[in-house]
Coordinates of C-alpha atoms in Angstrom, one line a residue:
M1 CA -77.5 33.5 -50.6
T2 CA -77.3 35.9 -53.6
D3 CA -74.1 36.0 -55.9
S4 CA -73.0 39.8 -55.6
N5 CA -70.9 39.6 -58.4
N6 CA -73.7 37.9 -60.7
T7 CA -76.3 40.2 -58.8
F8 CA -73.1 43.0 -60.5
K9 CA -72.8 41.8 -63.3
S10 CA -77.3 41.8 -64.6
E11 CA -77.5 44.9 -64.4
K12 CA -76.9 45.6 -67.7
G13 CA -77.3 49.4 -67.1
I14 CA -74.6 50.0 -64.7
H15 CA -72.2 52.5 -66.3
T16 CA -68.5 51.7 -66.2
D17 CA -66.6 53.9 -68.4
F18 CA -65.5 57.2 -67.1
L19 CA -62.7 58.2 -69.5
E20 CA -64.4 61.1 -70.7
K21 CA -67.4 62.0 -67.9
M22 CA -67.4 63.5 -65.1
T23 CA -67.7 60.6 -61.8
Y24 CA -68.9 61.3 -58.8
G25 CA -66.0 62.1 -57.2
D26 CA -65.7 64.4 -59.8
Y27 CA -68.9 66.4 -59.0
L28 CA -68.5 66.4 -55.5
Q29 CA -64.7 67.1 -55.9
L30 CA -63.8 64.2 -53.5
D31 CA -59.8 64.3 -54.2
N32 CA -60.1 68.6 -52.7
L33 CA -62.3 67.2 -49.9
L34 CA -60.6 64.0 -48.5
S35 CA -56.9 65.5 -48.9
S36 CA -58.0 68.4 -46.2
Q37 CA -57.5 66.2 -43.5
K38 CA -53.9 67.2 -42.3
R39 CA -53.0 66.7 -38.9
L40 CA -50.0 68.3 -37.2
S41 CA -49.4 65.3 -34.8
D42 CA -48.5 61.7 -35.6
H43 CA -51.8 61.0 -32.9
H44 CA -54.7 58.6 -34.3
D45 CA -57.3 61.0 -32.6
E46 CA -56.2 64.0 -33.9
M47 CA -58.0 62.7 -37.5
L48 CA -61.3 62.6 -35.7
F49 CA -61.2 66.1 -34.1
I50 CA -60.9 67.4 -38.1
I51 CA -63.2 65.8 -39.1
I52 CA -65.8 66.4 -36.8
H53 CA -65.0 70.0 -36.9
Q54 CA -64.5 70.5 -40.6
V55 CA -68.1 68.2 -41.4
S56 CA -69.7 71.1 -38.3
E57 CA -68.6 73.6 -40.9
L58 CA -70.4 72.0 -43.7
W59 CA -73.4 71.4 -42.2
L60 CA -73.1 75.5 -41.1
K61 CA -72.4 76.6 -44.4
L62 CA -76.2 75.3 -45.3
I63 CA -77.5 76.1 -41.9
I64 CA -76.8 79.9 -43.5
H65 CA -77.9 78.9 -47.1
E66 CA -81.3 77.8 -46.1
T67 CA -81.7 80.6 -43.4
K68 CA -80.6 83.3 -45.8
A69 CA -83.3 82.3 -48.1
A70 CA -85.8 81.6 -45.2
V71 CA -85.0 85.2 -44.7
S72 CA -85.7 86.3 -48.5
A73 CA -89.4 84.3 -48.6
I74 CA -90.3 85.8 -45.1
K75 CA -89.8 89.7 -46.5
R76 CA -91.4 88.5 -50.0
D77 CA -94.1 87.3 -47.1
D78 CA -93.9 83.9 -48.7
L79 CA -93.9 82.0 -45.0
Q80 CA -94.8 78.9 -47.0
A81 CA -91.4 78.3 -49.1
S82 CA -90.0 79.9 -45.7
F83 CA -91.4 76.7 -44.0
K84 CA -89.3 73.9 -45.5
M85 CA -86.4 76.0 -45.5
L86 CA -86.6 76.2 -41.5
A87 CA -87.5 72.6 -40.5
R88 CA -84.2 71.9 -42.8
V89 CA -82.5 74.0 -40.4
S90 CA -84.1 72.6 -37.9
K91 CA -82.9 68.7 -38.9
I92 CA -79.2 70.2 -39.8
Q93 CA -79.4 70.9 -36.5
S94 CA -80.0 67.6 -34.9
Q95 CA -77.1 66.7 -36.9
I96 CA -74.7 68.9 -35.3
I97 CA -75.7 68.0 -31.9
Q98 CA -74.9 64.6 -32.7
A99 CA -71.2 64.8 -34.0
W100 CA -70.4 66.3 -30.3
D101 CA -71.6 61.8 -29.2
V102 CA -68.8 61.7 -31.6
L103 CA -65.8 63.5 -30.2
S104 CA -67.3 62.8 -26.7
T105 CA -65.4 59.1 -27.5
M106 CA -62.0 61.3 -27.5
T107 CA -60.2 61.2 -23.6
P108 CA -58.9 63.9 -21.8
A109 CA -55.1 62.7 -22.4
E110 CA -55.9 61.5 -25.9
Y111 CA -56.9 64.9 -26.8
M112 CA -54.0 66.8 -24.4
E113 CA -52.0 64.7 -27.2
F114 CA -51.8 67.1 -29.9
R115 CA -53.7 70.1 -28.4
D116 CA -51.4 72.0 -28.6
K117 CA -50.4 72.1 -31.4
L118 CA -53.1 74.0 -32.4
G119 CA -51.7 77.2 -31.3
N120 CA -54.6 79.7 -30.6
A121 CA -56.9 78.0 -33.9
S122 CA -59.8 77.7 -32.1
G123 CA -63.7 77.1 -33.1
F124 CA -64.5 80.4 -31.6
Q125 CA -63.4 81.9 -34.8
S126 CA -65.2 79.8 -36.9
Y127 CA -66.7 82.9 -39.1
Q128 CA -69.5 80.4 -40.1
Y129 CA -70.7 80.2 -36.3
R130 CA -70.5 84.3 -36.2
L131 CA -72.5 84.2 -39.2
V132 CA -75.7 82.1 -38.0
E133 CA -75.5 84.0 -34.6
F134 CA -75.4 86.7 -36.9
V135 CA -78.5 85.7 -38.9
L136 CA -80.1 85.1 -35.8
G137 CA -79.6 88.7 -34.4
Y138 CA -77.0 87.7 -31.5
K139 CA -74.3 90.5 -32.8
T140 CA -71.0 91.4 -30.7
P141 CA -68.9 94.2 -32.0
F142 CA -65.3 92.8 -30.9
I143 CA -66.3 89.8 -32.3
L144 CA -65.2 91.3 -36.0
K145 CA -62.1 91.7 -34.5
I146 CA -60.8 88.2 -35.0
Y147 CA -61.4 88.7 -39.1
Q148 CA -59.6 92.5 -39.8
K149 CA -56.3 89.6 -41.4
D150 CA -58.6 88.7 -44.7
P151 CA -60.7 92.5 -45.8
E152 CA -63.0 90.2 -47.9
L153 CA -64.3 87.7 -45.0
H154 CA -64.0 91.0 -43.1
A155 CA -66.8 92.7 -45.4
I156 CA -69.0 89.5 -45.9
L157 CA -69.1 89.2 -41.9
K158 CA -69.4 93.1 -41.5
E159 CA -72.3 93.0 -44.0
A160 CA -74.5 90.7 -41.9
Y161 CA -73.5 92.5 -38.8
H162 CA -75.4 95.2 -39.7
A163 CA -78.4 93.0 -41.7
P164 CA -81.6 92.3 -40.1
G165 CA -81.8 88.7 -38.6
L166 CA -84.4 86.2 -39.4
Y167 CA -86.2 87.4 -36.1
D168 CA -86.6 91.0 -38.0
V169 CA -88.2 90.0 -40.8
A170 CA -90.2 88.1 -38.4
I171 CA -91.2 91.3 -37.4
Q172 CA -91.6 93.2 -40.0
A173 CA -94.0 90.5 -41.9
L174 CA -96.5 90.4 -38.7
A175 CA -97.0 94.6 -38.5
R176 CA -97.7 94.1 -42.5
K177 CA -100.6 91.9 -40.9
G178 CA -101.6 94.6 -39.1
F179 CA -100.3 93.7 -36.3
D180 CA -99.3 97.0 -33.4
I181 CA -95.3 97.2 -33.6
N182 CA -93.1 100.1 -32.2
D183 CA -91.6 101.8 -35.4
D184 CA -88.3 102.0 -32.5
V185 CA -88.1 98.2 -33.0
L186 CA -88.7 98.7 -37.0
N187 CA -86.2 100.7 -37.5
R188 CA -83.8 99.6 -35.5
D189 CA -80.2 99.6 -35.6
F190 CA -79.9 96.1 -36.9
S191 CA -76.1 96.1 -35.8
K192 CA -77.4 95.6 -32.1
T193 CA -78.5 92.1 -29.7
Y194 CA -82.3 92.4 -30.2
E195 CA -84.0 93.3 -27.3
M196 CA -87.1 92.1 -25.7
D197 CA -89.9 94.5 -26.6
S198 CA -93.7 94.5 -26.0
S199 CA -95.8 95.7 -29.0
V200 CA -93.9 92.3 -30.1
E201 CA -94.6 90.4 -27.2
Q202 CA -98.7 91.5 -27.4
A203 CA -98.2 90.3 -30.4
W204 CA -97.4 87.3 -31.0
L205 CA -99.4 86.7 -27.5
E206 CA -102.6 88.1 -30.3
V207 CA -101.3 85.3 -33.2
Y208 CA -101.3 82.4 -30.4
Q209 CA -104.4 83.1 -28.4
D210 CA -106.5 83.1 -32.2
V211 CA -104.1 80.4 -34.3
Q212 CA -107.1 80.1 -36.8
S213 CA -106.5 83.4 -37.6
H214 CA -102.8 83.9 -38.3
W215 CA -102.4 80.3 -39.2
E216 CA -99.1 81.4 -41.2
L217 CA -97.6 83.5 -38.8
Y218 CA -98.1 81.0 -36.0
Q219 CA -96.1 78.6 -38.4
L220 CA -93.4 80.6 -38.7
A221 CA -93.2 81.3 -34.1
E222 CA -93.0 78.1 -34.0
K223 CA -90.2 76.9 -36.3
L224 CA -88.6 79.6 -34.7
V225 CA -89.2 78.0 -31.4
D226 CA -88.0 75.0 -33.1
I227 CA -84.6 76.7 -34.0
E228 CA -83.8 78.3 -31.0
D229 CA -84.4 74.9 -29.1
W230 CA -82.1 73.1 -30.9
F231 CA -79.3 76.3 -30.4
Q232 CA -79.2 75.6 -27.3
Q233 CA -79.3 72.4 -27.3
W234 CA -75.9 72.4 -29.7
R235 CA -74.9 75.1 -26.8
F236 CA -75.4 72.3 -23.9
R237 CA -73.7 69.5 -25.9
H238 CA -71.2 71.3 -27.2
M239 CA -70.5 72.6 -23.2
K240 CA -70.8 69.1 -21.7
T241 CA -68.2 68.3 -23.9
V242 CA -65.5 70.8 -23.8
E243 CA -66.0 70.3 -20.3
R244 CA -65.5 66.5 -19.9
I245 CA -62.5 66.8 -22.2
I246 CA -60.2 69.8 -20.9
G247 CA -62.4 70.5 -17.8
H248 CA -62.2 74.2 -17.2
K249 CA -59.2 74.9 -18.7
I250 CA -58.7 78.3 -20.5
G251 CA -59.7 77.7 -24.6
T252 CA -56.7 77.8 -27.0
G253 CA -58.5 81.4 -28.5
G254 CA -58.1 82.2 -25.1
S255 CA -62.4 82.4 -23.9
S256 CA -62.6 81.1 -20.6
G257 CA -64.4 77.8 -22.0
V258 CA -66.6 76.5 -20.1
G259 CA -67.3 79.4 -18.3
Y260 CA -68.6 81.0 -21.6
L261 CA -69.9 78.1 -22.9
K262 CA -72.3 78.0 -19.7
K263 CA -72.8 82.3 -19.7
V264 CA -74.1 82.3 -23.5
L265 CA -77.0 79.2 -23.1
D266 CA -78.9 81.9 -21.1
H267 CA -78.7 83.5 -23.4
Y268 CA -82.6 84.1 -25.6
F269 CA -82.3 85.1 -29.9
F270 CA -86.6 84.8 -30.1
P271 CA -87.6 86.1 -26.3
E272 CA -90.8 87.3 -26.7
L273 CA -91.8 83.3 -28.5
W274 CA -90.6 82.2 -25.3
E275 CA -92.5 84.3 -22.8
I276 CA -95.6 84.1 -23.9
R277 CA -96.2 80.7 -23.1
T278 CA -96.4 81.4 -19.2
K279 CA -98.9 84.2 -20.5
L280 CA -101.3 82.0 -22.3

């Protein structure tokens, strides 16, 4: 057995004097982070509920950070740089998916003990989730109204709402590589949810039929498929977790709950990349 005390003493270089130096806790601002769990009830499981959602919001922040950087990289035709960022997004998504397994340890009876304390607050109002949807090309105009009470936040969301998404810049990259993309796709109104186009489908089909000649575009396509695959899995686990805990009750934010979550499962961000698999 190792004497842990002696082991610590043998590490002569460990810093212990932090009276005038920055600590780990200082750098991460742990005082703020760990004091942000404000329960509105005395129920034990409300802490779980708060932390799961706060952790998910941190992961969403990183997804936005990486995806925006990937969009910029694709715009300047630095596809290799974008691959690292998009691969990281997929790994983050796997973490968020697993969070539902932790939340699922809370039973319906336990959640009912504090659900009324939430009022109309709901994950449906997560502005970071909306920013992720916007950058992936899913634009829903009524969503912006939720954030009108905060002009600064509303302006950020409105800008993202009108900006080209990840798939838009990928399609633009196809055009720059010489593929014949319809002008109405390249110059479309980016505030509208993307809809499938035959010229885009044909371009991706050609990429997949000659991978060697279009290796970077092929890699980009597969990174996009990874992200959509993981996103759909996240949506499914979200739906099943909600169904498991509250059944088909109306959500605290007024949505149909499970009904709404089932509907969005059928939406594709990058439809041509899925359609061509049947045609290869």
